[in-house]
mmCIF file of C-alpha atoms and ligand atoms in Angstrom:
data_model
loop_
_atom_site.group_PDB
_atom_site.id
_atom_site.type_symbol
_atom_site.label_atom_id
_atom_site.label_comp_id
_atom_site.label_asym_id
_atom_site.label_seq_id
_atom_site.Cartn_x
_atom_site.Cartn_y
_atom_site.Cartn_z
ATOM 1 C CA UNK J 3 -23.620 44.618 9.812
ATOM 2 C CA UNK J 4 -22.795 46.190 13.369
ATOM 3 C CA UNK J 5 -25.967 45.560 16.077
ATOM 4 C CA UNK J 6 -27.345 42.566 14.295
ATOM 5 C CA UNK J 7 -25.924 40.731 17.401
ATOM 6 C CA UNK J 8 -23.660 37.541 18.255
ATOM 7 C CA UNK J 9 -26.388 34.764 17.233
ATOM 8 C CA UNK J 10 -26.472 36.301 13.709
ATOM 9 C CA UNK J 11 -23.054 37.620 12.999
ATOM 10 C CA UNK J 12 -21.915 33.775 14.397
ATOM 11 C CA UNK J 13 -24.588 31.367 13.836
ATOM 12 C CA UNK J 14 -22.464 29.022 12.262
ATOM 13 C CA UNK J 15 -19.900 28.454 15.238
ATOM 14 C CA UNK J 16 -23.474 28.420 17.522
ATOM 15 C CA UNK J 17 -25.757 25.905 18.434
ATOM 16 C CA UNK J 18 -28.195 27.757 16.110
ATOM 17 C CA UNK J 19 -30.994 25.897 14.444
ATOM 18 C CA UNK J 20 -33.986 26.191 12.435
ATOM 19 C CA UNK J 21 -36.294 26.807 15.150
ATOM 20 C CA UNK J 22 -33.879 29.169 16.959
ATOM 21 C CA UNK J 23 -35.197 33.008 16.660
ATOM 22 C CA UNK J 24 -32.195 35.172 16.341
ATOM 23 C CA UNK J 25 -33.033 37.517 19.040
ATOM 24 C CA UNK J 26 -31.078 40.240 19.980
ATOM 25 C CA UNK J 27 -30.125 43.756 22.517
ATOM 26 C CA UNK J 28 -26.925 44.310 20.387
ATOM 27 C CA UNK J 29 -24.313 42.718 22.088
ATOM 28 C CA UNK J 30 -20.895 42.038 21.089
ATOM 29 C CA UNK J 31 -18.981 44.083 18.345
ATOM 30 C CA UNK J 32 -17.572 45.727 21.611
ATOM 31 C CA UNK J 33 -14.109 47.557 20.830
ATOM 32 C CA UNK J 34 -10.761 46.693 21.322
ATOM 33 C CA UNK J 35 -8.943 49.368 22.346
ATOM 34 C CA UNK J 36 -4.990 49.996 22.448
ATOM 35 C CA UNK J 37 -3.195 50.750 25.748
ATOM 36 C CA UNK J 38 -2.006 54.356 25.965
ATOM 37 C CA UNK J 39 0.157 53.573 29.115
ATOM 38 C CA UNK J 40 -0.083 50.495 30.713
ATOM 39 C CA UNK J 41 1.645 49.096 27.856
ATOM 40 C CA UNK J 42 4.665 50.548 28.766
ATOM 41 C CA UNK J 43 4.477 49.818 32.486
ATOM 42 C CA UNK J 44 4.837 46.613 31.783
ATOM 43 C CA UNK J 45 6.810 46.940 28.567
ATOM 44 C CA UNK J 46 5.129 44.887 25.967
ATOM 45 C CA UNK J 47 4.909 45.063 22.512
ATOM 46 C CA UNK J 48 1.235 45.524 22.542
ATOM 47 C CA UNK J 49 -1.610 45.606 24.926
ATOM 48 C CA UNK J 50 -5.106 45.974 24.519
ATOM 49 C CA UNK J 51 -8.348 46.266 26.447
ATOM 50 C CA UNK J 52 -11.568 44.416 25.593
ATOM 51 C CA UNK J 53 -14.300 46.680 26.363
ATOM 52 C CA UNK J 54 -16.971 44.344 27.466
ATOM 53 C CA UNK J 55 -18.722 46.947 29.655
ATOM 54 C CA UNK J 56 -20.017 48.497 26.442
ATOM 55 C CA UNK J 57 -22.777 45.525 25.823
ATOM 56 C CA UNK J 58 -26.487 46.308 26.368
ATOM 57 C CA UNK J 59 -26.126 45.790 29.675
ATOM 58 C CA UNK J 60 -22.678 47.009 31.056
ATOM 59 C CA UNK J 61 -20.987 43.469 31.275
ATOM 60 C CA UNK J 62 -20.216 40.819 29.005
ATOM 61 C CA UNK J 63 -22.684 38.184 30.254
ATOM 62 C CA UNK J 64 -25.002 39.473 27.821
ATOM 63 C CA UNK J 65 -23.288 37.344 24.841
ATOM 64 C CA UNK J 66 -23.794 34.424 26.827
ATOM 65 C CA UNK J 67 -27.237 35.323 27.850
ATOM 66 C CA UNK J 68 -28.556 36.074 24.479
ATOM 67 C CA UNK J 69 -28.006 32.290 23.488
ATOM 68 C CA UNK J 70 -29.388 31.360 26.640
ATOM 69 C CA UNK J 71 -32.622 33.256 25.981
ATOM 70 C CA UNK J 72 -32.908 32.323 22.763
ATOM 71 C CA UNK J 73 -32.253 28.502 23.577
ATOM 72 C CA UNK J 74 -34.821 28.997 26.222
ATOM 73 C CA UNK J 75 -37.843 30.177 23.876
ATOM 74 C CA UNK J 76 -36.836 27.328 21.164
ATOM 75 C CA UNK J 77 -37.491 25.312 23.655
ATOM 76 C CA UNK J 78 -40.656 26.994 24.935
ATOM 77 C CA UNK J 79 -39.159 27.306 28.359
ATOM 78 C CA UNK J 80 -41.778 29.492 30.635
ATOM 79 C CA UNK J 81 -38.778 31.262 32.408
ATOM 80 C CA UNK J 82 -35.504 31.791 33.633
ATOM 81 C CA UNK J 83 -33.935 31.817 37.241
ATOM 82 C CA UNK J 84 -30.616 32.369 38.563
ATOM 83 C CA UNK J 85 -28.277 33.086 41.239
ATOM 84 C CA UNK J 86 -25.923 36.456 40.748
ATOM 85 C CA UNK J 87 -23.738 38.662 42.519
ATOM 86 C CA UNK J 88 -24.939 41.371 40.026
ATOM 87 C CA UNK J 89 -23.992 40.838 36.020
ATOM 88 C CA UNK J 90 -25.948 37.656 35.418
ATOM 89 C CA UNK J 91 -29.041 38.787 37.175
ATOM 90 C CA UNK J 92 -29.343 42.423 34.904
ATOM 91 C CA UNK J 93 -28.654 41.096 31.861
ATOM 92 C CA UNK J 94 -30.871 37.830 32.474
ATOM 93 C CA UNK J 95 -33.902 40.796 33.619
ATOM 94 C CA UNK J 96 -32.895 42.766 30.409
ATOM 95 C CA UNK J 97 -33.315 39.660 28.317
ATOM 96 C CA UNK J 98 -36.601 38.591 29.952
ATOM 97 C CA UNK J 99 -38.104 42.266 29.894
ATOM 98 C CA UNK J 100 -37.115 42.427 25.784
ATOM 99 C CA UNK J 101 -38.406 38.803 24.971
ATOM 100 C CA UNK J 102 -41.377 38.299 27.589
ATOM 101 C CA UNK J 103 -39.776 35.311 29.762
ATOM 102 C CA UNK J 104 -40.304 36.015 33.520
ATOM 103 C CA UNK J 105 -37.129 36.288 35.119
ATOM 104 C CA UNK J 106 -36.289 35.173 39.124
ATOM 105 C CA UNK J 107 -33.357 36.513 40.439
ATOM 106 C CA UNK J 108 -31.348 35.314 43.375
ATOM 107 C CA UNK J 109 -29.115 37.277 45.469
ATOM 108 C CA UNK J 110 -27.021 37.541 48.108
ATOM 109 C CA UNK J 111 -28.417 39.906 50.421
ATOM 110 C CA UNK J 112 -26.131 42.720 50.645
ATOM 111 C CA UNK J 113 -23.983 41.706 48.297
ATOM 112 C CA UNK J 114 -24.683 43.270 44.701
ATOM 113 C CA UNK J 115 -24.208 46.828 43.832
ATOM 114 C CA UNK J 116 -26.735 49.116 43.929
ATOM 115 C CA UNK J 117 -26.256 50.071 40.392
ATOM 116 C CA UNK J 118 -27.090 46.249 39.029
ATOM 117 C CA UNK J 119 -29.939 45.906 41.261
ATOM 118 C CA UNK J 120 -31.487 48.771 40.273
ATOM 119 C CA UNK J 121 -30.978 47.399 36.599
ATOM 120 C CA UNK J 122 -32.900 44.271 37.485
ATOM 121 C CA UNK J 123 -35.356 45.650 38.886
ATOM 122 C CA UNK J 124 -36.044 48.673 36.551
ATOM 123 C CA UNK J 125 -36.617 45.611 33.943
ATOM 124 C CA UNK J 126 -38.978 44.238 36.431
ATOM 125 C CA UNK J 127 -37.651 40.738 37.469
ATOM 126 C CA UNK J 128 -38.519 38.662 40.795
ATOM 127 C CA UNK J 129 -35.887 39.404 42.992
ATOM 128 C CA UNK J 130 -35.371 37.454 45.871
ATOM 129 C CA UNK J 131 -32.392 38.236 48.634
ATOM 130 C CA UNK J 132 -31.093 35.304 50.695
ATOM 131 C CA UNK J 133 -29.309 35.952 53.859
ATOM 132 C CA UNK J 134 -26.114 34.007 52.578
ATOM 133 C CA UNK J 135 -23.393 34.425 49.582
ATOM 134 C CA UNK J 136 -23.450 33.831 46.189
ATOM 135 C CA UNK J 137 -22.330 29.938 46.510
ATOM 136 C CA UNK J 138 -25.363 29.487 48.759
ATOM 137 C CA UNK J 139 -27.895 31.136 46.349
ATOM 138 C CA UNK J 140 -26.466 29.031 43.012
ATOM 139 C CA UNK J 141 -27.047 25.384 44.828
ATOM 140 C CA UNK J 142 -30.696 26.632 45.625
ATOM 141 C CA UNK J 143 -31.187 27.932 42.671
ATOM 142 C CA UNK J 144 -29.737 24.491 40.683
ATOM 143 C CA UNK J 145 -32.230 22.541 42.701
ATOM 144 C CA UNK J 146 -35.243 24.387 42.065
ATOM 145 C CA UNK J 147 -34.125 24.631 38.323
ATOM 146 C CA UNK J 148 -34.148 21.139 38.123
ATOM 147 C CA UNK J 149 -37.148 20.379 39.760
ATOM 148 C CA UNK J 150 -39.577 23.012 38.486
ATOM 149 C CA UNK J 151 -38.522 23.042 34.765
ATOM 150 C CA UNK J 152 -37.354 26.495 35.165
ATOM 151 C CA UNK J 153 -34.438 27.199 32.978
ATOM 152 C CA UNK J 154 -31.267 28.298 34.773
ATOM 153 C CA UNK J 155 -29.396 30.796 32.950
ATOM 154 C CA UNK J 156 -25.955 30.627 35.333
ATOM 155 C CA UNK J 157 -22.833 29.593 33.486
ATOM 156 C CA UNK J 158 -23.898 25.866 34.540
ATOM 157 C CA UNK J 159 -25.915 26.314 31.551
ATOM 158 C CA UNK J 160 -24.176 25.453 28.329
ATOM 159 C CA UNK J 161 -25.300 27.834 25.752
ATOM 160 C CA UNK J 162 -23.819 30.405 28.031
ATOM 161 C CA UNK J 163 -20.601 29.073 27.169
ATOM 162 C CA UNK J 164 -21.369 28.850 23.756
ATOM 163 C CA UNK J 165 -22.209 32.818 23.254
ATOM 164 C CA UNK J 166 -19.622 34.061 25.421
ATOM 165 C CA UNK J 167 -17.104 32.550 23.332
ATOM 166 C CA UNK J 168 -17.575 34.636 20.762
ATOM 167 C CA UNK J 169 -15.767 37.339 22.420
ATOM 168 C CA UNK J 170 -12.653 34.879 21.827
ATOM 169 C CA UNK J 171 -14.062 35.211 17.712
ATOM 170 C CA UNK J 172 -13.601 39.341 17.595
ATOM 171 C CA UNK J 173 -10.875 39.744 18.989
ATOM 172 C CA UNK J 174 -9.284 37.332 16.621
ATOM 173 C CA UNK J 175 -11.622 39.032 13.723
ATOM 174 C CA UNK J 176 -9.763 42.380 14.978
ATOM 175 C CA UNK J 177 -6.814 41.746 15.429
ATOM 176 C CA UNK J 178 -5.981 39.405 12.380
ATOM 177 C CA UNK J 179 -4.272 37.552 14.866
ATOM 178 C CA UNK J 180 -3.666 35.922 18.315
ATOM 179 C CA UNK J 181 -2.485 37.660 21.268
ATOM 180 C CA UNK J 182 -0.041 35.835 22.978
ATOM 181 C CA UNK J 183 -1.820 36.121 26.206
ATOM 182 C CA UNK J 184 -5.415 36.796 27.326
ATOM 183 C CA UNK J 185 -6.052 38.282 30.880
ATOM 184 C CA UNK J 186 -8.905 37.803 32.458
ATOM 185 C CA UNK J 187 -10.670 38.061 36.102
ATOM 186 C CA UNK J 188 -11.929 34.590 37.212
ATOM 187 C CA UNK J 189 -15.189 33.642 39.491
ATOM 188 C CA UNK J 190 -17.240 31.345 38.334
ATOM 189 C CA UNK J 191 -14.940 30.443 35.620
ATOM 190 C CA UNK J 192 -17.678 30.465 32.646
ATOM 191 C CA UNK J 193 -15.537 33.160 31.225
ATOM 192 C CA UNK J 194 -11.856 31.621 31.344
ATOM 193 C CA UNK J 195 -13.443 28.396 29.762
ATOM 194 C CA UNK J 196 -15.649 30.248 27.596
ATOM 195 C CA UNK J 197 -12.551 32.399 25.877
ATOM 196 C CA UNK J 198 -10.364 28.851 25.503
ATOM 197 C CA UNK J 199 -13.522 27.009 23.752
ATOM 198 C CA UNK J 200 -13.365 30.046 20.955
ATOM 199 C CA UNK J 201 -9.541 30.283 20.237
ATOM 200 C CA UNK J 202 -9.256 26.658 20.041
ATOM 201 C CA UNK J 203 -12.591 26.795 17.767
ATOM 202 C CA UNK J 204 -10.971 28.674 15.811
ATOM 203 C CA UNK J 205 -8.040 27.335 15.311
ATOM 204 C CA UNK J 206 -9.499 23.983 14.735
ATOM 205 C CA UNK J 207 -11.173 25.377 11.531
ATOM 206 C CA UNK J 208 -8.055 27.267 10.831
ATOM 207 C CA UNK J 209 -9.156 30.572 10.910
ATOM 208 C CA UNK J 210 -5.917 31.386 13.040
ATOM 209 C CA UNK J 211 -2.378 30.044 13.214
ATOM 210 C CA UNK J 212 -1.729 30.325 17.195
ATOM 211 C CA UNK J 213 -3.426 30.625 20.111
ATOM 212 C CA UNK J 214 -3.009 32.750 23.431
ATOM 213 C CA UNK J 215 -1.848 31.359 26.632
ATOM 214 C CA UNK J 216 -4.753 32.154 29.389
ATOM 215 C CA UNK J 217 -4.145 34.467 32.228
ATOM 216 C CA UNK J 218 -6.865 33.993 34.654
ATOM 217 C CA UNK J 219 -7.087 36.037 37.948
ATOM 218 C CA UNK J 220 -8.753 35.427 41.187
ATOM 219 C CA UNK J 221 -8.939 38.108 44.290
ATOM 220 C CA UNK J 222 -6.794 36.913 46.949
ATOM 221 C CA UNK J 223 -9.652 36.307 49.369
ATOM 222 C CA UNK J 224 -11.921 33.995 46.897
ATOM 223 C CA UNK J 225 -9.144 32.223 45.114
ATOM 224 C CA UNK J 226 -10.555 28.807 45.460
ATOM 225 C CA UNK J 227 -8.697 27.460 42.173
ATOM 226 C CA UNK J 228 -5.620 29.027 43.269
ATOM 227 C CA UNK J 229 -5.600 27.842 46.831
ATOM 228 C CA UNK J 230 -6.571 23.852 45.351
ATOM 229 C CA UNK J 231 -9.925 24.073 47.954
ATOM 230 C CA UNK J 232 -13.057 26.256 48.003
ATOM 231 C CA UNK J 233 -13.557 28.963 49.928
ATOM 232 C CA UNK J 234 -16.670 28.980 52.361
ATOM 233 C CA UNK J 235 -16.824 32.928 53.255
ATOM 234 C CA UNK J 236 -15.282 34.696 50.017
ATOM 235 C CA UNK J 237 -13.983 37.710 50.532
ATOM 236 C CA UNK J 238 -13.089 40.633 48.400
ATOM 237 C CA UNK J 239 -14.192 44.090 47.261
ATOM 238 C CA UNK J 240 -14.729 42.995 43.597
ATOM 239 C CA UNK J 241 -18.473 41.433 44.151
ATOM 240 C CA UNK J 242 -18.339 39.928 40.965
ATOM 241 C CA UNK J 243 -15.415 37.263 41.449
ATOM 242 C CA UNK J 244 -16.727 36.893 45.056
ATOM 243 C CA UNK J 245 -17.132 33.021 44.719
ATOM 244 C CA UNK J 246 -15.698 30.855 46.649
ATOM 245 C CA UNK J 247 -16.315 27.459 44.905
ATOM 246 C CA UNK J 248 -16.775 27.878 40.867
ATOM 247 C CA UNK J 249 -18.832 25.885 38.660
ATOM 248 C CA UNK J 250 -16.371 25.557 35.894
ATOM 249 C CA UNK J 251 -13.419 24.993 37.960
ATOM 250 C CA UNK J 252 -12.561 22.161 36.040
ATOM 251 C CA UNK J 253 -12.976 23.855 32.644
ATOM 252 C CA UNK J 254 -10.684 27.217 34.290
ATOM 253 C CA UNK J 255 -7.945 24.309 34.550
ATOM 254 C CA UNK J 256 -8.214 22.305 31.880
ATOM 255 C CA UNK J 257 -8.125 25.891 29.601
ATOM 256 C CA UNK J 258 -4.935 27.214 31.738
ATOM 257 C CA UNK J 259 -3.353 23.750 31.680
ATOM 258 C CA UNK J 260 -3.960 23.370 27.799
ATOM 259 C CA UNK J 261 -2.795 27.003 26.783
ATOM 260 C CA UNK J 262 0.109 26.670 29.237
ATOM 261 C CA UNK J 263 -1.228 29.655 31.215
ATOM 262 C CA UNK J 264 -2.026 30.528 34.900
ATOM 263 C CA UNK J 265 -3.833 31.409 37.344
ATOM 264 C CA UNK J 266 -3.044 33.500 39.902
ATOM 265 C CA UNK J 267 -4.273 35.773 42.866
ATOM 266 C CA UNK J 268 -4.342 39.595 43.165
ATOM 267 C CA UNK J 269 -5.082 41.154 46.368
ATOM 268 C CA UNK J 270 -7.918 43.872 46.988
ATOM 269 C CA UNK J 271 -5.462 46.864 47.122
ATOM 270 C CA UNK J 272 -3.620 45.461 43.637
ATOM 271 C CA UNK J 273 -7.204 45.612 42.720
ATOM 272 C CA UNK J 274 -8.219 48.740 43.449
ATOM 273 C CA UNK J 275 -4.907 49.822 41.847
ATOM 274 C CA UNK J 276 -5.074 48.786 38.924
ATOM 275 C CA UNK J 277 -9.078 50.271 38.840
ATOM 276 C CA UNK J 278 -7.695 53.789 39.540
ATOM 277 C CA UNK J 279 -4.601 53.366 36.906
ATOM 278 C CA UNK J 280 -7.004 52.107 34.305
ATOM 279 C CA UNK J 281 -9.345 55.449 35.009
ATOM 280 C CA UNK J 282 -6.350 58.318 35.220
ATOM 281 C CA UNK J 283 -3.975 56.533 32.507
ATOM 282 C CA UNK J 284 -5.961 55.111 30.316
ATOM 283 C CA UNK J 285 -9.642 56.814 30.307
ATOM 284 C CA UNK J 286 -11.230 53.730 31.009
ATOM 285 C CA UNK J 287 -13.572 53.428 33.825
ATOM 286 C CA UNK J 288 -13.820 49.992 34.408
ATOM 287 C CA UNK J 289 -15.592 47.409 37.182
ATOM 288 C CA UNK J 290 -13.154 46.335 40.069
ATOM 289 C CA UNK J 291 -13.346 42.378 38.932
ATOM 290 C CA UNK J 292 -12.420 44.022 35.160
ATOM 291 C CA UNK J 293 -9.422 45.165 37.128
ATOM 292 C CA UNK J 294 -8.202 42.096 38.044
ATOM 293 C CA UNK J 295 -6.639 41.449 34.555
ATOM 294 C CA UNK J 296 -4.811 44.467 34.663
ATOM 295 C CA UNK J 297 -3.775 43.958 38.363
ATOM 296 C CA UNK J 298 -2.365 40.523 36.943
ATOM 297 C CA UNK J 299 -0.322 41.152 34.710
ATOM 298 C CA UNK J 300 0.939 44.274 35.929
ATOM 299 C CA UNK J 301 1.647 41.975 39.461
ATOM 300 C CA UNK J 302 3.750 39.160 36.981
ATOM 301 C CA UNK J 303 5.158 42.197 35.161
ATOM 302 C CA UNK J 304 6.419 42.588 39.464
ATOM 303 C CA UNK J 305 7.443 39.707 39.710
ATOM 304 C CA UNK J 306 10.037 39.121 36.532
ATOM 305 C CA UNK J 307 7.874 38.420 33.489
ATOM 306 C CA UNK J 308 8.863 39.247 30.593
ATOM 307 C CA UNK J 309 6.274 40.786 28.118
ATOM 308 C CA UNK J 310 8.765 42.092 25.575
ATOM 309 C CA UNK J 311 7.595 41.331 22.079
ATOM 310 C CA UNK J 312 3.999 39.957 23.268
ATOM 311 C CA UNK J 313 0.978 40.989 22.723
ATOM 312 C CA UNK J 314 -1.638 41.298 25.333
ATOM 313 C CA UNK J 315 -5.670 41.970 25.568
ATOM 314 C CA UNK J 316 -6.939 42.448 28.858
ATOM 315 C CA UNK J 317 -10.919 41.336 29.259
ATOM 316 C CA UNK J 318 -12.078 44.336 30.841
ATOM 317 C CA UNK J 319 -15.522 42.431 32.111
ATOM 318 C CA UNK J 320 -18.070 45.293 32.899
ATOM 319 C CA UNK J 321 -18.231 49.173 33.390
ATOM 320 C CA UNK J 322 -17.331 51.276 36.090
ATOM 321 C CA UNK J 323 -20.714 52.437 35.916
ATOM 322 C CA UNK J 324 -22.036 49.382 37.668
ATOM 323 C CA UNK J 325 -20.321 49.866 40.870
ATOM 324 C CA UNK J 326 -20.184 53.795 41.355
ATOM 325 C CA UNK J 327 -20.042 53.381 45.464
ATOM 326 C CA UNK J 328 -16.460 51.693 45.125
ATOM 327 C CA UNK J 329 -15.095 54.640 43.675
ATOM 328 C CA UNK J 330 -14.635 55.888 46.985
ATOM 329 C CA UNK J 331 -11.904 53.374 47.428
ATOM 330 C CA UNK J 332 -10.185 54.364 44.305
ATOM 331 C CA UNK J 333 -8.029 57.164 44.183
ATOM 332 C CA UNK J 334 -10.195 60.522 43.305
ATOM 333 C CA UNK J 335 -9.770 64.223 42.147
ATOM 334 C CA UNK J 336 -11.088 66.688 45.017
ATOM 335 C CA UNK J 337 -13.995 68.341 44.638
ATOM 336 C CA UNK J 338 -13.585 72.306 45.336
ATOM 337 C CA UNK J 339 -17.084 73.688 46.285
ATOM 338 C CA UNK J 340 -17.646 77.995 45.364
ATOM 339 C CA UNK J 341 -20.056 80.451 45.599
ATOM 340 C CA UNK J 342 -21.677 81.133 42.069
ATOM 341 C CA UNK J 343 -19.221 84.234 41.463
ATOM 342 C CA UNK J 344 -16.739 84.506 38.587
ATOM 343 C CA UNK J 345 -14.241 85.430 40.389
ATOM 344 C CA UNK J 346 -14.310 82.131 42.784
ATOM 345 C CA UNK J 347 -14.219 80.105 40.183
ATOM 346 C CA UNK J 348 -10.990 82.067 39.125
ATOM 347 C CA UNK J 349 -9.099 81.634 41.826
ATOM 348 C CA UNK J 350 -10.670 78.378 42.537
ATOM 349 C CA UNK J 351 -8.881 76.708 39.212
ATOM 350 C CA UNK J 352 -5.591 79.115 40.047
ATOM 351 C CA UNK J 353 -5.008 78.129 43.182
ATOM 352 C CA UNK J 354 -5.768 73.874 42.947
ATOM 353 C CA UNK J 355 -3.145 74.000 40.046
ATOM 354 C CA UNK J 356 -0.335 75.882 41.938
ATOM 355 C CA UNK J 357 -1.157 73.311 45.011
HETATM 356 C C1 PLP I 401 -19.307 37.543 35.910
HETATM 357 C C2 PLP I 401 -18.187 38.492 35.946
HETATM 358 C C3 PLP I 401 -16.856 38.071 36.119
HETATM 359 C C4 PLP I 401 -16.494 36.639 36.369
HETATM 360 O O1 PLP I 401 -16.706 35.820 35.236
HETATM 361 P P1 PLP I 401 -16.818 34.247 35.420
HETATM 362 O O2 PLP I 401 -17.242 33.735 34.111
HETATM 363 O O3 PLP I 401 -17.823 34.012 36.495
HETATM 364 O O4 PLP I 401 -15.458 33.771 35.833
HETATM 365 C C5 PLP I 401 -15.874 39.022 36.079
HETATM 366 N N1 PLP I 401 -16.145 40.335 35.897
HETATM 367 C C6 PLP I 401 -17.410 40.775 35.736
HETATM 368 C C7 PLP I 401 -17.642 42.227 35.549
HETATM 369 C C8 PLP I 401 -18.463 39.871 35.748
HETATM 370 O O5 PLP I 401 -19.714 40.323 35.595
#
């Protein structure tokens, strides 16, 4: 049944026990939607989108944070902190609002939309803004964590993992097979690692014969894994890959390694690209970081790959909705402003199309 949520519909493949309350805001069962376009751009047999930006709230950190939350109050945790550059912190305040765990929130001042902050703090979570970036904010956050009993609900915590994997489960549920590849935007690198953990799950209980090589994406300016070193002052327009030295970098290469992948870097304006294509070709108003995974491929696609015969699903991480002041980088329809007469609207539509 559809809304029962990701600890129900997947208990089994979760690190669900008897004492674990099946909570849940209805995340996952998030569709997977065929390419109208973009598939021919890059002339593959199939591509498909992942809309993750239709969970509770707007990203796909909420099927990691529903195990974390429930985890949490097995364990009769009193509450939850982290460190976010947007995602993590709205659907941790979502979670903690919904199942009465006080929720701290750490960000970098400045540096998360104004559309996720106004999530968090609508579900009335502790917000705190340090003068610093995201990298900054998580070791602070891992030290207090560890010394106050807090629980920290950043992808350093496992049963994140565990729940976002299950996004690797449906689209293997709707598909009836494995893609060949799975694109993806990288930052922390829960989500890379997270994806690899469900194929090979299940695969290992032969629920599917093959599994997808991972595509994992990095903005040129925080592209630690890429560049072999972290990055002290990330930058790039797609706050939520803005990290400079990942907590899962190890798991991001182990899972590229292992599927024979890669991982690669797209620049802001490939970005921002992709973003607008994604809106005017496909319908799909997506985050920037979603973007990435399109910008990748399409960028290989550039650079000689050949996609013919393969099958692709893009993880399109979050909704557009969540960054609305970035649109102005993207590329927009005019707005023609009238008096309230009939007959400026007339000419108003008559003349934009003849322009
Ligand atoms: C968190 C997030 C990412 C990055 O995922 P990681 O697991 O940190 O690599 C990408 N896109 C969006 C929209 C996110 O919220």
């Amino acid at each position: 049944m559809p809304g029962t949520g990701i600890l129900n519909l997947y208990r089994e493949f979760l690190p669900v026990t008897e004492s674990t309350p099946l909570i849940t805001l209805g995340e996952g069962a998030t569709p997977l939607v065929r390419s109208a376009q973009l598939s021919k751009l890059v002339e593959c047999e199939d591509l498909f989108f992942k809309l993750e930006g239709s969970n509770p709230t707007g990203s796909f950190k909420d099927r990691g944070m529903v195990v974390a939350f429930a985890k949490a109050i097995e364990e009769h945790s009193t509450g939850a902190i982290c460190a976010s550059t947007g995602n993590t912190s709205a659907s941790a305040a979502a979670y903690g609002a919904r199942f009465n765990l006080p929720v701290i929130v750490v960000v970098p001042s400045g540096g998360i939309s104004s559309s996720k902050l106004a999530q968090v703090r609508a579900h009335q979570a502790k917000i705190i803004s340090v003068r610093g970036n995201f990298d900054e904010a998580l070791s602070m956050v891992q030290r207090i964590a560890k010394e106050q009993s807090i629980t920290i609900v950043n992808s350093v915590n496992q049963y994140r993992l565990e729940g976002q994997k299950t996004g690797a489960f449906e689209i293997i549920d709707q598909l009836g097979f494995s893609p060949d590849y799975i694109a993806l935007p990288v930052g922390n690198a829960g989500n890379i690692l997270s994806y690899w953990m469900g194929f090979s799950e299940y695969m290992h209980r032969g629920l599917v014969k093959s599994l997808p090589k991972m595509m994992g994406f990095q903005a040129e300016g925080a592209s630690p894994i890429v560049e072999n070193r972290p990055v002290e002052n990330p930058v790039t327009i797609a706050s939520a890959i803005r990290i400079g030295n990942p907590v899962n970098w190890e798991g991001a290469l182990t899972s590229v390694k292992e599927s024979k992948g890669v991982i690669e870097a797209v620049t802001d304006a490939e970005i921002v690209d992709a973003c607008s294509k994604m809106a005017s070709l496909e319908g799909i108003f997506c985050e920037l970081a979603s973007a990435a995974s399109v910008a990748g491929i399409l960028k290989l696609y550039k650079a000689g790959w050949n996609f013919q015969g393969k099958r692709v699903v893009c993880i399109i991480t979050g909704s557009g909705l969540k960054q609305p002041d970035m649109t102005e980088h993207m590329r927009l329809s005019n707005i023609v402003e009238i008096p309230a007469t009939f007959e400026a609207l007339q000419s108003a539509i008559f003349e934009s199309r003849s322009e």
